[in-house]
């Protein structure tokens, strides 16, 4: 396409004058290019190939791709914007180098950018740009994302399983004195206070849809989930709200008895509370005693 395929028309001097610093090397590499093309000369000189080459040159010439530079003609001259057409039909000697620039454009080492303004247009070829070599961010690698997701799933599953064992332990210790319905709130209450956001995004959306629920309990030690999802009607005695120990664990409160006191460690607040064991005298005293001994009193 640059004319080197026609051995009889190669003008080494007109080509190499554009590479003055390597003029002797220029003659050698032009000869090497010609020797490489010798076996393909019959195919390159066919009518169809010649027509395709001429069409390609005409299209490139019509694009008017240029080099641009801001410079001064001399030390006292004003700064000027100078351009030169790369595929100039009046300068066939530069066509070889013009096509090397085009190859850079094809392989992405250069770009052709067109600027259109009120006083004319400029279609420019950029400088040579080496590919940017940059390490991939480890967190953006698909396999690493899968590992993070897997670790999150394992963490959630382990926490929920461990919480389930804790609840079973409290059920055994309290000899069945717990609010059974509350145990079905393992995900809605325990999942939020023990695991956090990973298991509760859909539940948060659920809370904000529809009318605001009501609760007879206003204790600050109860999470919002426990306040609105736990059963409270049978837990209030003499104006005091008694939270069974299994439900307390579900609410992030670990309870244990020592001597005549019941101690409660609130993991959310990182504080310890204590309450003496109480007994009521009257109707259903035995039932009340069992419920109180298996519960921790909270303000209503």
XYZ file of C-alpha atoms in Angstrom:
300
model
C 0.000 0.000 0.000
C 2.946 2.306 0.578
C 4.307 1.569 -2.902
C 7.135 -0.750 -1.851
C 5.482 -3.735 -3.520
C 6.434 -2.238 -6.885
C 10.184 -2.813 -7.040
C 10.726 -0.547 -10.008
C 9.281 2.583 -8.380
C 11.015 2.599 -4.980
C 12.866 5.873 -4.389
C 15.044 5.219 -1.337
C 16.294 8.779 -1.076
C 12.822 10.354 -1.060
C 11.730 7.961 1.691
C 14.837 8.051 3.878
C 15.050 11.848 3.900
C 12.276 11.705 6.511
C 14.540 9.655 8.786
C 17.741 11.730 8.663
C 19.157 10.501 11.973
C 19.037 6.885 10.756
C 19.514 7.408 7.050
C 21.995 4.537 6.605
C 19.822 2.163 8.596
C 16.833 3.350 6.584
C 18.262 1.974 3.347
C 18.875 -1.394 4.958
C 15.453 -1.865 6.503
C 13.765 -0.733 3.276
C 15.714 -3.391 1.394
C 14.685 -6.004 3.974
C 11.049 -5.030 3.501
C 11.387 -5.326 -0.263
C 13.067 -8.739 -0.009
C 10.199 -9.887 2.194
C 7.666 -8.721 -0.418
C 9.385 -10.346 -3.417
C 7.533 -13.702 -3.133
C 4.199 -11.860 -2.913
C 4.818 -9.433 -5.789
C 2.629 -11.293 -8.328
C -0.351 -11.291 -5.957
C 0.151 -7.664 -4.913
C 0.225 -6.458 -8.501
C -3.061 -8.040 -9.525
C -5.865 -5.789 -10.687
C -8.115 -6.456 -7.679
C -5.364 -5.850 -5.093
C -4.213 -2.707 -6.870
C -7.794 -1.393 -6.915
C -8.173 -2.096 -3.175
C -4.876 -0.344 -2.419
C -5.877 2.708 -4.430
C -9.276 2.848 -2.717
C -7.673 2.628 0.739
C -5.250 5.433 -0.086
C -8.050 7.622 -1.419
C -10.139 7.136 1.713
C -7.229 7.984 3.983
C -6.415 11.067 1.924
C -10.048 12.193 2.165
C -9.921 11.933 5.980
C -7.229 14.631 5.983
C -5.436 13.193 9.041
C -2.719 15.561 10.259
C 0.068 16.081 12.749
C -0.114 19.278 14.793
C 2.434 21.295 16.748
C 2.582 24.655 18.497
C 5.910 26.237 17.575
C 7.795 29.355 16.508
C 9.508 29.792 13.161
C 12.343 31.581 14.984
C 13.096 33.095 18.367
C 11.299 36.366 17.610
C 8.312 34.937 15.752
C 4.890 34.517 17.305
C 3.652 31.144 18.481
C 1.847 29.329 15.671
C -0.251 26.222 15.249
C 1.265 24.239 12.387
C -0.148 21.104 10.799
C 1.023 18.665 8.156
C -1.105 16.161 6.262
C 0.029 12.590 6.841
C -1.457 11.037 3.691
C -0.523 13.794 1.273
C -0.783 12.658 -2.385
C 1.717 15.351 -3.377
C 4.388 13.784 -1.131
C 4.686 10.070 -2.063
C 8.029 9.768 -0.264
C 6.334 10.003 3.125
C 3.725 7.346 2.336
C 5.833 4.521 3.813
C 6.041 6.235 7.217
C 2.402 7.327 6.951
C 1.379 3.691 6.769
C 3.542 2.802 9.781
C 1.596 5.445 11.722
C -1.622 3.902 10.463
C -0.512 0.490 11.740
C -0.001 2.067 15.182
C -3.563 3.386 14.980
C -4.899 -0.048 14.005
C -3.159 -1.721 16.962
C -4.335 0.944 19.402
C -1.022 2.686 20.047
C -2.333 5.926 18.533
C -5.746 7.535 18.173
C -7.297 9.739 15.496
C -9.333 12.582 16.979
C -11.428 15.091 15.066
C -12.009 18.615 16.407
C -14.788 20.618 14.769
C -15.133 24.349 15.382
C -16.566 27.546 13.940
C -13.426 28.319 11.946
C -12.602 24.872 10.623
C -11.862 21.274 11.537
C -8.781 19.400 12.684
C -8.380 15.638 12.402
C -5.238 14.766 14.338
C -3.166 11.661 14.997
C -2.006 11.384 18.610
C 1.471 10.548 19.865
C 2.540 6.963 20.372
C 1.139 5.617 23.631
C 2.440 2.457 25.238
C -0.182 0.114 26.700
C -0.803 0.749 30.389
C 0.409 -2.193 32.453
C -1.477 -2.262 35.739
C -2.105 -4.942 38.317
C -5.680 -6.087 38.754
C -7.233 -5.026 42.058
C -7.485 -8.267 44.088
C -10.944 -7.392 45.413
C -12.253 -7.147 41.830
C -11.166 -10.660 40.846
C -14.192 -12.912 40.533
C -12.645 -15.757 42.507
C -11.879 -13.412 45.410
C -15.445 -12.085 45.423
C -16.692 -15.651 45.608
C -14.389 -16.292 48.561
C -15.675 -13.211 50.377
C -19.271 -14.240 49.727
C -18.558 -17.772 50.890
C -16.905 -16.470 54.061
C -19.947 -14.283 54.758
C -22.334 -17.192 54.259
C -20.251 -19.433 56.531
C -20.141 -16.719 59.198
C -23.918 -16.198 59.117
C -24.618 -19.937 59.150
C -22.202 -20.507 62.047
C -23.631 -17.652 64.123
C -27.222 -18.768 63.594
C -26.327 -22.378 64.400
C -24.412 -21.347 67.528
C -27.341 -19.167 68.627
C -29.692 -22.102 68.121
C -27.559 -24.252 70.448
C -27.566 -21.462 73.055
C -31.358 -21.259 72.883
C -31.685 -25.022 73.307
C -29.371 -24.799 76.321
C -31.586 -22.173 77.965
C -34.683 -24.249 77.203
C -33.130 -27.172 79.068
C -31.829 -25.087 81.993
C -35.200 -23.391 82.519
C -37.035 -26.738 82.220
C -39.237 -25.566 79.399
C -40.156 -22.190 80.890
C -39.817 -20.084 77.747
C -42.071 -18.345 75.258
C -42.286 -20.833 72.400
C -43.557 -18.381 69.790
C -40.500 -16.183 70.275
C -38.240 -19.006 69.115
C -39.751 -18.704 65.635
C -38.252 -15.204 65.458
C -34.726 -16.588 65.151
C -34.158 -14.836 61.819
C -36.126 -11.632 62.423
C -34.720 -10.932 65.895
C -31.651 -13.098 66.421
C -30.434 -12.649 62.853
C -30.356 -8.871 63.237
C -28.890 -8.499 66.729
C -26.346 -11.318 66.443
C -25.400 -11.283 62.752
C -26.406 -7.811 61.619
C -27.230 -6.373 58.195
C -26.210 -9.355 56.009
C -29.251 -11.332 57.154
C -31.724 -8.534 57.676
C -31.981 -6.285 54.620
C -35.325 -7.741 53.597
C -36.593 -7.533 57.180
C -35.729 -3.846 57.410
C -37.751 -3.229 54.274
C -40.623 -5.174 55.797
C -40.658 -2.978 58.920
C -41.082 0.200 56.904
C -43.972 -1.056 54.795
C -47.503 -0.690 56.119
C -48.761 0.804 59.393
C -46.382 1.101 62.317
C -46.890 -1.820 64.768
C -47.583 -1.252 68.441
C -46.032 -2.877 71.498
C -46.993 -2.804 75.189
C -43.308 -2.901 76.158
C -40.975 0.100 76.034
C -37.872 -1.357 77.681
C -34.639 0.054 76.270
C -33.002 -3.358 76.631
C -35.256 -4.834 73.959
C -34.247 -4.487 70.336
C -36.838 -3.195 67.889
C -37.277 -6.682 66.499
C -37.944 -8.167 69.933
C -40.261 -5.312 70.874
C -42.547 -5.813 67.881
C -42.145 -9.538 67.107
C -42.053 -11.153 70.552
C -45.177 -12.229 72.399
C -45.629 -10.021 75.484
C -49.157 -10.598 76.768
C -48.302 -13.367 79.246
C -44.975 -11.897 80.329
C -46.228 -8.958 82.398
C -46.775 -9.629 86.106
C -47.513 -6.984 88.732
C -46.556 -4.288 86.244
C -43.127 -5.849 85.561
C -42.142 -7.380 82.225
C -40.345 -10.721 82.626
C -38.306 -11.787 79.622
C -37.619 -15.515 79.572
C -33.955 -16.426 79.362
C -34.170 -18.115 75.952
C -35.860 -15.050 74.452
C -33.289 -12.856 76.217
C -30.491 -14.759 74.477
C -32.301 -14.235 71.184
C -32.310 -10.516 72.046
C -28.525 -10.472 72.627
C -28.786 -10.677 76.440
C -26.874 -13.497 78.125
C -28.274 -14.372 81.562
C -26.905 -16.499 84.378
C -27.838 -17.060 88.005
C -25.411 -16.719 90.879
C -26.655 -17.068 94.413
C -29.857 -15.129 94.970
C -29.320 -12.884 91.952
C -29.981 -13.145 88.247
C -27.324 -11.426 86.145
C -27.787 -10.226 82.590
C -24.995 -9.194 80.229
C -26.262 -7.046 77.354
C -23.874 -7.550 74.446
C -25.392 -4.607 72.546
C -24.598 -2.175 75.369
C -21.653 -4.135 76.767
C -23.069 -3.720 80.282
C -23.922 -6.058 83.151
C -27.215 -5.887 85.078
C -28.409 -7.798 88.135
C -31.747 -8.435 89.802
C -32.638 -10.316 93.021
C -34.898 -13.346 92.781
C -38.473 -12.472 93.837
C -41.437 -14.536 94.981
C -45.116 -13.657 94.792
C -47.796 -14.935 97.152
C -51.308 -15.368 95.888
C -53.216 -17.123 93.139
C -51.125 -19.175 90.760
C -48.074 -18.559 92.963
C -46.284 -21.719 91.830
C -46.711 -20.804 88.158
C -45.514 -17.264 88.816
C -42.494 -18.518 90.744
C -41.439 -20.792 87.902
C -41.891 -18.044 85.329
C -39.989 -15.505 87.418
C -37.112 -17.862 88.155
C -36.774 -18.585 84.437
C -36.937 -14.913 83.420
C -35.161 -11.624 83.800
C -37.250 -8.612 84.904
C -37.355 -5.551 82.675
C -39.206 -2.302 83.079
C -42.441 -2.363 81.186
